[in-house]
Short mmCIF file of C-alpha atoms in Angstrom, two decimals:
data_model
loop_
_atom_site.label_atom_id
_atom_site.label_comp_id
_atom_site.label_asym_id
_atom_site.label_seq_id
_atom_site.Cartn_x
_atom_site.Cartn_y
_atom_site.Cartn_z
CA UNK A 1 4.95 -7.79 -11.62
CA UNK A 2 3.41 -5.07 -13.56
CA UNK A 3 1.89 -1.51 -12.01
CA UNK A 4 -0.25 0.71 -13.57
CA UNK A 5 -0.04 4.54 -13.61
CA UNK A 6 -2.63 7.08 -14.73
CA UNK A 7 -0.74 10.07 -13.57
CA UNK A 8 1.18 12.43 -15.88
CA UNK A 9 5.09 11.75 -14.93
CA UNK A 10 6.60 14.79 -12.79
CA UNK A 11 2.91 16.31 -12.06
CA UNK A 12 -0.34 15.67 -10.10
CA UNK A 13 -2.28 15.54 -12.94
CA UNK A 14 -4.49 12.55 -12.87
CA UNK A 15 -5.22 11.54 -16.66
CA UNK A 16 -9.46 11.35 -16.76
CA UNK A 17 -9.19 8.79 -20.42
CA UNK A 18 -5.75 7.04 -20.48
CA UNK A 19 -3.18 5.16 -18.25
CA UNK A 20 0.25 3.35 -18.75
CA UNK A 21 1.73 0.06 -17.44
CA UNK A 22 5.08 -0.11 -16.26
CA UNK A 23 6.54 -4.04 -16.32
CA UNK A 24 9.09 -5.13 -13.95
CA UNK A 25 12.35 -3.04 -15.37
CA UNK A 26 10.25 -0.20 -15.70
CA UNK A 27 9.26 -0.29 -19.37
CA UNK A 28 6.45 1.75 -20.33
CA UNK A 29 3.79 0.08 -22.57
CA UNK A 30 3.54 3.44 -23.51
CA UNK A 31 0.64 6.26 -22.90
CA UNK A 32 -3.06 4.36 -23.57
CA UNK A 33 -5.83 6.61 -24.98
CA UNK A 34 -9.23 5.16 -25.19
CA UNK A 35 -12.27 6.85 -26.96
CA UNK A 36 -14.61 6.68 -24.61
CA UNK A 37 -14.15 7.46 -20.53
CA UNK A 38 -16.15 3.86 -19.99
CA UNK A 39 -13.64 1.97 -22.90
CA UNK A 40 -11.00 3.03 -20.41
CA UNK A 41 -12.33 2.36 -17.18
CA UNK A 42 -13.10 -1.16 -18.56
CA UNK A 43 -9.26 -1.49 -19.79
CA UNK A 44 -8.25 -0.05 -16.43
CA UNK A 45 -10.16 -2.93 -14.21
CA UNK A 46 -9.41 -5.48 -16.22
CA UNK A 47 -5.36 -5.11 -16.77
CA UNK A 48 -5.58 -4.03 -12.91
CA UNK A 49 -7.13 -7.46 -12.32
CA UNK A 50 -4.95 -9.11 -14.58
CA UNK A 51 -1.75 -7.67 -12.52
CA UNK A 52 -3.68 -8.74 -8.99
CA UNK A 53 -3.86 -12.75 -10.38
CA UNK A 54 -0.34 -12.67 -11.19
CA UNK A 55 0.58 -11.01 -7.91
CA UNK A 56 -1.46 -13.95 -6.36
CA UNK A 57 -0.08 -16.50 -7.98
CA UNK A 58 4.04 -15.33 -6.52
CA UNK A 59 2.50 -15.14 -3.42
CA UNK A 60 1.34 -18.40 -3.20
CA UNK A 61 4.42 -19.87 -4.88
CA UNK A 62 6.33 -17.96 -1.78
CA UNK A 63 4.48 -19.04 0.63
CA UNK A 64 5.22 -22.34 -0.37
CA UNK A 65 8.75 -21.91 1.50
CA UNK A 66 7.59 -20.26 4.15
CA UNK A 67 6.41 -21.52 7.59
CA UNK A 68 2.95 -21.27 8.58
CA UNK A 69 4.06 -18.64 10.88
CA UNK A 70 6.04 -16.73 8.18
CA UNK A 71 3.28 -16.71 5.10
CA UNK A 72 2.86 -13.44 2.74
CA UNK A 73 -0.61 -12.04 3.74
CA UNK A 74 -0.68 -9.35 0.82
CA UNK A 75 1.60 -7.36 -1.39
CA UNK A 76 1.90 -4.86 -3.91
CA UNK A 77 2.62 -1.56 -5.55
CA UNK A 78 1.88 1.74 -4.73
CA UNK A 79 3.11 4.92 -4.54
CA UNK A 80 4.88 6.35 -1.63
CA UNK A 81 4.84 10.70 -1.39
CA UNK A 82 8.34 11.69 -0.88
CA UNK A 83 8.97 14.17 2.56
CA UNK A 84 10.09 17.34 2.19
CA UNK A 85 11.15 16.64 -1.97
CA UNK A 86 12.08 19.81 -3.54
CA UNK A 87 11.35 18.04 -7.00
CA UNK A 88 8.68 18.41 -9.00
CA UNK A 89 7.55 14.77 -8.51
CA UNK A 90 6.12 14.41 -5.17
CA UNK A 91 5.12 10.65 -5.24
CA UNK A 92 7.63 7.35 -6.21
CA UNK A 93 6.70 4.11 -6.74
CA UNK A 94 7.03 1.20 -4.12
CA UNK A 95 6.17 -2.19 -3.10
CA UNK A 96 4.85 -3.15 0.00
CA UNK A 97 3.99 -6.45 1.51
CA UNK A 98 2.29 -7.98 4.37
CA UNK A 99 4.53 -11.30 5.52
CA UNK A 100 4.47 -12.92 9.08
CA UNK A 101 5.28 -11.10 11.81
CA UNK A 102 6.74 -8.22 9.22
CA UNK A 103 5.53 -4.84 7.26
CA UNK A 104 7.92 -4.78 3.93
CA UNK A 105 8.86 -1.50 2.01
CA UNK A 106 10.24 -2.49 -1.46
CA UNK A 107 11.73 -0.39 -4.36
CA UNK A 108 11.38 -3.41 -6.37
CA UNK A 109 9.54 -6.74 -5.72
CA UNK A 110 10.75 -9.30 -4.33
CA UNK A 111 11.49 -12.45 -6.37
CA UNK A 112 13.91 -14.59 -4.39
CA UNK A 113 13.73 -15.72 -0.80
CA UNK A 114 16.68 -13.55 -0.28
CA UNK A 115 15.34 -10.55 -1.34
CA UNK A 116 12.81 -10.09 1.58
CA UNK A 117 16.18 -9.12 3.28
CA UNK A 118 17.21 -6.38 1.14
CA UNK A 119 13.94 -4.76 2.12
CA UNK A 120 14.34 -0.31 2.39
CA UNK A 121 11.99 -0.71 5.34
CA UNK A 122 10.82 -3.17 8.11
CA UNK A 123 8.66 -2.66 10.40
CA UNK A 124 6.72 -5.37 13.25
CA UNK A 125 3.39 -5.49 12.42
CA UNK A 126 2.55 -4.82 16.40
CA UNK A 127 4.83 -1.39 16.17
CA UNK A 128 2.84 0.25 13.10
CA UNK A 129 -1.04 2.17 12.87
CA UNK A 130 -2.62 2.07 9.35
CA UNK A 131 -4.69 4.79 8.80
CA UNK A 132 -6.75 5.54 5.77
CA UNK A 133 -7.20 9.46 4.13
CA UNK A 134 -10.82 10.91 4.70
CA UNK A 135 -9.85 12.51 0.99
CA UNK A 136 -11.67 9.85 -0.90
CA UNK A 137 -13.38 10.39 -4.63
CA UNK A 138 -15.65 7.63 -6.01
CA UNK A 139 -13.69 5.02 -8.03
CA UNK A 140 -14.54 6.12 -11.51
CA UNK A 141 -14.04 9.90 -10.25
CA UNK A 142 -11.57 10.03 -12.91
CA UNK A 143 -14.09 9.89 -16.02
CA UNK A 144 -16.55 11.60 -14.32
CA UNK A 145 -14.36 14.43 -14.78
CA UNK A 146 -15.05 14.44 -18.68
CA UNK A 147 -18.58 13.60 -18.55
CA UNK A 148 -19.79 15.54 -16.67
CA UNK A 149 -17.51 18.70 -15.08
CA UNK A 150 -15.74 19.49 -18.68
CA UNK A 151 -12.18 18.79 -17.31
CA UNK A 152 -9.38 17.44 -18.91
CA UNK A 153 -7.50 16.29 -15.72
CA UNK A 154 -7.33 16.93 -12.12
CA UNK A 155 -4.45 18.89 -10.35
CA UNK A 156 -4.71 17.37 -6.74
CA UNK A 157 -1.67 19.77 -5.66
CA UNK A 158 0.41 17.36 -3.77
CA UNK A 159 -3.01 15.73 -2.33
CA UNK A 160 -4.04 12.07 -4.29
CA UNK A 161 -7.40 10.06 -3.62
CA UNK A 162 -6.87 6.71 -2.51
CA UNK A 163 -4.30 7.06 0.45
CA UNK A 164 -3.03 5.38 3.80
CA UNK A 165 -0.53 5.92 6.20
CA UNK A 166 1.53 3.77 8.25
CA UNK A 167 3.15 5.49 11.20
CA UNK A 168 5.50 3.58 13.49
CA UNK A 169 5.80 3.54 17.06
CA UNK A 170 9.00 5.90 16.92
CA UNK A 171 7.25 8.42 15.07
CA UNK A 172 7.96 7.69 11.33
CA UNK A 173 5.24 8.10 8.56
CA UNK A 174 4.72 7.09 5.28
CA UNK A 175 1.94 7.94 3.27
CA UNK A 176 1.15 5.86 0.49
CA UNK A 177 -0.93 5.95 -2.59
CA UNK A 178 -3.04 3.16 -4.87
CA UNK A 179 -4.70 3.98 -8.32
CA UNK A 180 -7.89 2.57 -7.16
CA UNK A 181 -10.59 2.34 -4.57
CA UNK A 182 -10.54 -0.99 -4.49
CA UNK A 183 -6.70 -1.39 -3.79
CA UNK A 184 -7.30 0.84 -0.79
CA UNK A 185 -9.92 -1.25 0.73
CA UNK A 186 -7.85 -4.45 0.31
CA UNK A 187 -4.97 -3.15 1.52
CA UNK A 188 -7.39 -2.05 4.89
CA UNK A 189 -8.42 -5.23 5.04
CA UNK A 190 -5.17 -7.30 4.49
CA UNK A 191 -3.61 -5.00 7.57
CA UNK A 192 -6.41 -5.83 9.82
CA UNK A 193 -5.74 -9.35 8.96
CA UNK A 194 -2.26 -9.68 9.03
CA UNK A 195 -2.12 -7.76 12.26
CA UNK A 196 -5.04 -9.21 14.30
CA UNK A 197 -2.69 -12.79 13.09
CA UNK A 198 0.29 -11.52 14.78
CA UNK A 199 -1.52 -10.71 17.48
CA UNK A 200 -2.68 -13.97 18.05
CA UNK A 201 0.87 -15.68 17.22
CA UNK A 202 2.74 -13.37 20.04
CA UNK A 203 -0.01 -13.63 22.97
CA UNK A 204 1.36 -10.69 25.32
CA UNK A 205 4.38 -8.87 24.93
CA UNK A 206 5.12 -7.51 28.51
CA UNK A 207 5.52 -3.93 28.98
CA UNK A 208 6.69 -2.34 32.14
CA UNK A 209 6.22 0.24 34.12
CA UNK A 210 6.91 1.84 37.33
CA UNK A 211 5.49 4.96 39.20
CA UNK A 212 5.39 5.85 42.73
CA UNK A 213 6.65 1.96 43.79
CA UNK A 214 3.60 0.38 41.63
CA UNK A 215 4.75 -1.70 38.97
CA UNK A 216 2.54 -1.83 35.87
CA UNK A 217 2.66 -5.12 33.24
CA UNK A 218 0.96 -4.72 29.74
CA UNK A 219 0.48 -7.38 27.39
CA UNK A 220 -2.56 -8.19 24.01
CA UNK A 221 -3.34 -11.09 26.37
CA UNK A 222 -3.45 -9.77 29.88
CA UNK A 223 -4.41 -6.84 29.39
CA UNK A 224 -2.79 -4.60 31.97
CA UNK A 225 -2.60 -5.41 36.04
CA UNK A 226 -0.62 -4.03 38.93
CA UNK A 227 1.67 -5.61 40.96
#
């Protein structure tokens, strides 16, 4: 599974008429220049397309060995920004995915059944918040920079358009990046999905608590109610 990057490598410099795709192993096809800002927003929707049928397509030949219970909801790249990185490069690619009961972090897809294992992180979909930026710029921002503002790029300084977070209950946050704002609004979507699912699969998950003698239960179905 391709990605697609249209950031200069080691900077926040978003290019405004050119991108490169990155296969699998990470070979580059190379820097693409177009002539025109529209020639490359054109390219850039349809490879991006291109990359989201494919992606598709393994997730429906996954799900084929999965339970009902256990099926991939969504998945694919994007870029994670590193914490407290000393580096120049402040963002790294990663793979994410949406399966069962599960939130997958990925520094490679996976392509066997026993890769969802070998995940970097795994979080229950209960335990997390998704939270999208308010920093937003309108999709073709990019070439609008050209046409109409004179720029050749944009220097975000550490801040990118098109991001999320996904915080877990202990505290931990990552914040993620897509290249478009049509990746972020699937991605909403998909979490909404997967976790309004789980939701439904686990019925109540008791929590309690006691103060002063009162006992308190907690669960999605229940609600809450004292005892």
């Amino acid at each position: 599974m391709a990605r697609i990057s249209r950031y200069k490598a080691g900077a926040e410099k978003l290019r405004w008429n050119a991108f490169e795709v990155l296969s699998l192993d990470g070979v580059s096809s190379g820097i693409l220049r177009f002539y025109t800002a529209q020639d490359g927003a054109d390219w850039l929707r349809a490879v991006s397309a291109n990359i989201r049928e494919l992606t598709l397509q393994n997730m429906k030949m996954a799900n084929k060995c999965c339970s009902p219970s256990d099926q991939v909801v969504h998945m694919g790249w994007v870029n994670e920004k590193l914490q407290g990185a000393d580096s120049s490069q402040t963002f790294r690619p990663k793979f994410l995915a949406l399966k069962g009961p599960s939130f997958y972090v990925f520094s490679t897809p996976p392509v066997s059944t026993f890769d969802w294992v070998r995940a970097e992180r795994t979080y229950h979909l209960c335990e997390v918040l998704f939270k999208v930026h308010k920093f937003w710029l309108a999709e073709d921002c990019w070439l609008q920079a050209n046409l109409y503002l004179g720029l050749q790029d944009f220097d975000f300084e550490d801040q990118r358009p098109y991001c999320f977070s996904v915080v877990a209950g202990h505290g931990k946050s990552h914040v993620f990046n897509v290249e478009l704002g049509s990746e972020l609004a699937v991605w909403e979507k998909s979490f909404q999905r997967a976790t309004f699912m789980e939701v439904q699969r686990t019925g109540n998950i008791h929590v309690q608590l006691a103060r002063r003698g009162a006992v308190f239960h907690g669960g999605f179905r229940d609600g809450i109610y004292l005892f």
